[in-house]
Amino acid sequence: MTEGSRSRPAVLAALALSALAPLALLLLASVGRDWFFPAPWPPAMTLESWGDAFRGGGRMAAALGTSLVLAVGTGLAGAAVGWPIGRALADLSGWARHLGASAAFLPVAAPPVALATGLHLSALTAGVAGTTGGVFLSHLVPATGYAALYFLGVFTLFDRRVEDEARTLGAGPRTVLWRVTMPMMRRQLGEAFLLGFLVSWAQVATTLVIGGGRVRTLPLEVFAYLQAGQDRYAATGALLLVIPALLMLGAVRFAVARAEATPL
Amino acid sequence: MAAKKIPHFVRDDTMTQVSGKLVNLRPAQPSRLAWATLALGLALGCRPAARTTAAELARLPWDSVLARAKGTTVVWRMWRGDPSINAFVDQWVAPRVKERHGITLSAVEGQGPEIVNQLVVEREARAPGSADLVWINGETFGNLRQEGLLDGPWAGSLPNARFVDSVSPIIRRDFEQDPAGYESPWGQVQFTLIYDSARTPDPPRTVAALASWILTHPGRFTHDQQFTGTTFLMTVFYALGGGVRNYQGGFDSLRYATGSAQVFHWLERHRAAFWRGGETYPPGVAELHRLFANREVDFSMSYNQNEALTKARQGVLPATARPLLLQDGTIANTHFVGIPFNAAHIAGAMVLANFLLSPEAQLEKQKPEVWADGTVLARNRLPPEWAARFARLSLDPRALASDSLAKYARPEVSPRYRERLSADWRARVRRVGQ
Amino acid sequence: MTRSSRRGLLAALAVALPVLVGVGYSVLASVGLTGPGAAGGGSARLVAVLGEPVVWAGLAWSLWVAAASTALAAAGAVAVAALFRRGAGIDRMARLFAVLPLPIPHLAAAVAGLLLLGQSGLLARLLASLGLLADPGGMPALVYDRAGLGLILTLAWKEFAFLALVAFSVVATRGERLEEVARTLGAKPAAVFRRVTWPLLWRGILPAVVAAFVFVASTYEATAVLAPSDPLALPLLTLERYTDADLSRRGDAFALALLGMTVSLLAVAAHEWARSHWDRFEP
């Protein structure tokens, strides 16, 4: 598209603005005091909400820690469980494949009320409601659904001949998996991890219902502050949500890029 | 309304009349169909062990309750959206109940309908309770009682209950419902409008004056879609219907029909002068505060007489924001704490509820810089030194004087009025543009 | 069916089990057999809920928002992927900025959208400081507006990052080689784009577009922050009923949840059908 070349710098600038402006706005909102219309710039600044977030076992800092543990755990487990499911579904055909794909799709398509109620009943029955473990499992269900669908796509296009070749050369199934398939799939594994991480990172309804209010994650804090009109606190929480997620995106990209060339 | 739920009930001595609703006091049987749901591949887990009920504990000497409470963790489900309330609970109440009674307080998120839904699902799964104390009132209390989800009676047995103002109709009743010992009061609030004294130096002080103000200032007034907005509509409902007295004594559908017709007629006449021409309304009161602070509208409102000043101090509202009483009367209510039927640590919950009623906690909570929540204690019942401290409580000079608050305070009527008004209002505004 | 694929299928079903419990519960609750305020069996509730005009208005509004925001996001993603598909520095930077909003939760995005686009938001304040606006009422309504413009823009911004990521990976894995072949065969750049890059891109991102559409149609967080009260979006109406003060109306929420799920499943089925239809013509 050579005709587009001249517009490239302008589009780049627009992309940069669209990515960074909302973050800058949140940063201002998190420190701005008495910042009302029509002031384009906060007349006074305070670090109160940031201080409250971290001082003396601050609620937001604790919630951030819980969110991180849950999201990393969900990302890892989601990729680990989603991989064999996606691979199996890719190998299947006919009704079995449709059934499996629908099962993987169900957690993705179920509306929050139905999903949360089902997970809540299950967690109560299993005796894990109100615990971090129960919330982890409840995040894992949708995360596994996404990861399974993702790997279904990946393995549908996967060229099995490489594995067959390794097997002909005498490698056992475990060696094939660890030495041949997984190294080829570094980028996909990284993306599946990120997918699970982000699914968990953004959960509100499931955490609230299954955690019964006892498991406090950062999105719950942001939601509570937003409902109370505490914009400064909500913006602080929103930024705390954005920063680790961006760092995680960067870390995964970096780890994958070290192993292979990626589109990014 | 009358037909609702009746097929489920057999009229017998376990039924009572709460605000015109038939209420079954016997805990409902878990539905067999809930079991069928669980049978979708799930093995059944824990069953609650035999437990001492709150009513049994209430008959024991207080020392024995204190002994049972020691060392327990009490989970208190409450609204967690306000930093000042959170600070009071986490940094003032929690260390004191820990130090004095060996109770670990864990305050968790959840309010109103969430509390009811949570308990319904817990009962269906026969799971142990996830909360020991819940912050409730009004329709939530009514719903919990209707579903048999509260334990009790216990509230009258608390040592500090003797200080409670049991004369005030606003504290003695919860939206006309008799708490009957199933919930213990811990705070009192009153509805006010909020205005900006710099922008509107001479605000309207009656519903009629507000109406003409709205017409002469098109686009500068609205209310939210939730509880606070409905409370505003209830204020208009009282004012146009000749006062709260006409609606007391349980829900009356005929009176509701007449009164609500007046409210909707009033709204229809003013709607075009509402913010955005009355086509859309802010989702909650927080959004209304934001519109007010940013000069999109000139009034906000609150179901706490001190919120205007608290929020101004926090920088959420302009420094010139002030509370405003409507002289037709504004609604006041009391909020309570209750113990769910499946609470694990009833003794601990009772000790906490008792601490919340202590003069010390009530005084702290009422300080303007802490939370400014009204006390439920009667000054003439307190020991003289505490009565003096309450009297000395330095009130913010910009706050509404307690005698004018009391003068214009009107009790809530049956929650059914509010329920219907809110539902009918939604149905009406959503017809716009269809 | 091999042993490992049988195990995979069973694992998929096991993961779906809690969701099936939820769907089963929703079915029971929507016919009044369980849940808060359950008052006996029968399809009366389902019939009553599906007969309410607000339900269909809410569904139509949610579908409008989902379609508009997904279309905007998809168009942007395809354009950016086509424009910045090479390996130069500017391409890498553009791709980075395009996917940067990906990890930002919808809730945070909605807060930013509100603070930016509201009638007293930053945009309005900038206009005011330029003397173009005297009072917030003069700013066009972009939040709580009946067309849902602010919500559409916010969601499109979020979905754009996701679709751009997918589009970049489609171009990177399959694009270059095919374009190379086309060029060697003497195709002009415009023809390469029209005949190779474009079909590849849009077919490659279609599953992601359907996923984004389904997600947006049922998303709650951003909708709660930015949507108008009339018409009330289906996810908001569902939650409103779920928390209704009148216990007997809470069962409605489960009927509405089933309606939402039916729409999602229909969208996916349509996609599957279309795909199997086209795949027959794949070389």
Coordinates of C-alpha atoms in Angstrom, one line a residue, chain A residues 38 51 57 77 79-80 84 96 98 106 108 112 117 150 175 177 188 190 213 234 245-246:
Chain A
P38 CA -14.0 24.1 33.4
G51 CA -0.6 7.1 50.0
G57 CA -1.3 -2.5 54.8
A77 CA -3.0 -23.1 34.7
A79 CA -2.4 -22.4 29.3
A80 CA -1.5 -25.8 30.9
P84 CA -4.2 -30.6 25.9
A96 CA -17.0 -35.1 19.2
H98 CA -18.5 -30.0 17.9
L106 CA -19.8 -22.3 27.0
V108 CA -17.0 -17.8 27.2
P112 CA -22.2 -13.2 34.0
T117 CA -24.4 -18.5 39.9
Y150 CA -7.1 -20.5 21.2
T175 CA 10.7 -35.9 24.6
L177 CA 6.5 -32.6 23.7
Q188 CA 1.5 -19.4 21.4
G190 CA 3.1 -16.9 25.9
G213 CA -16.5 -10.2 49.4
A234 CA -10.9 4.9 41.3
A245 CA -0.8 -5.7 33.0
L246 CA 1.3 -3.6 30.7

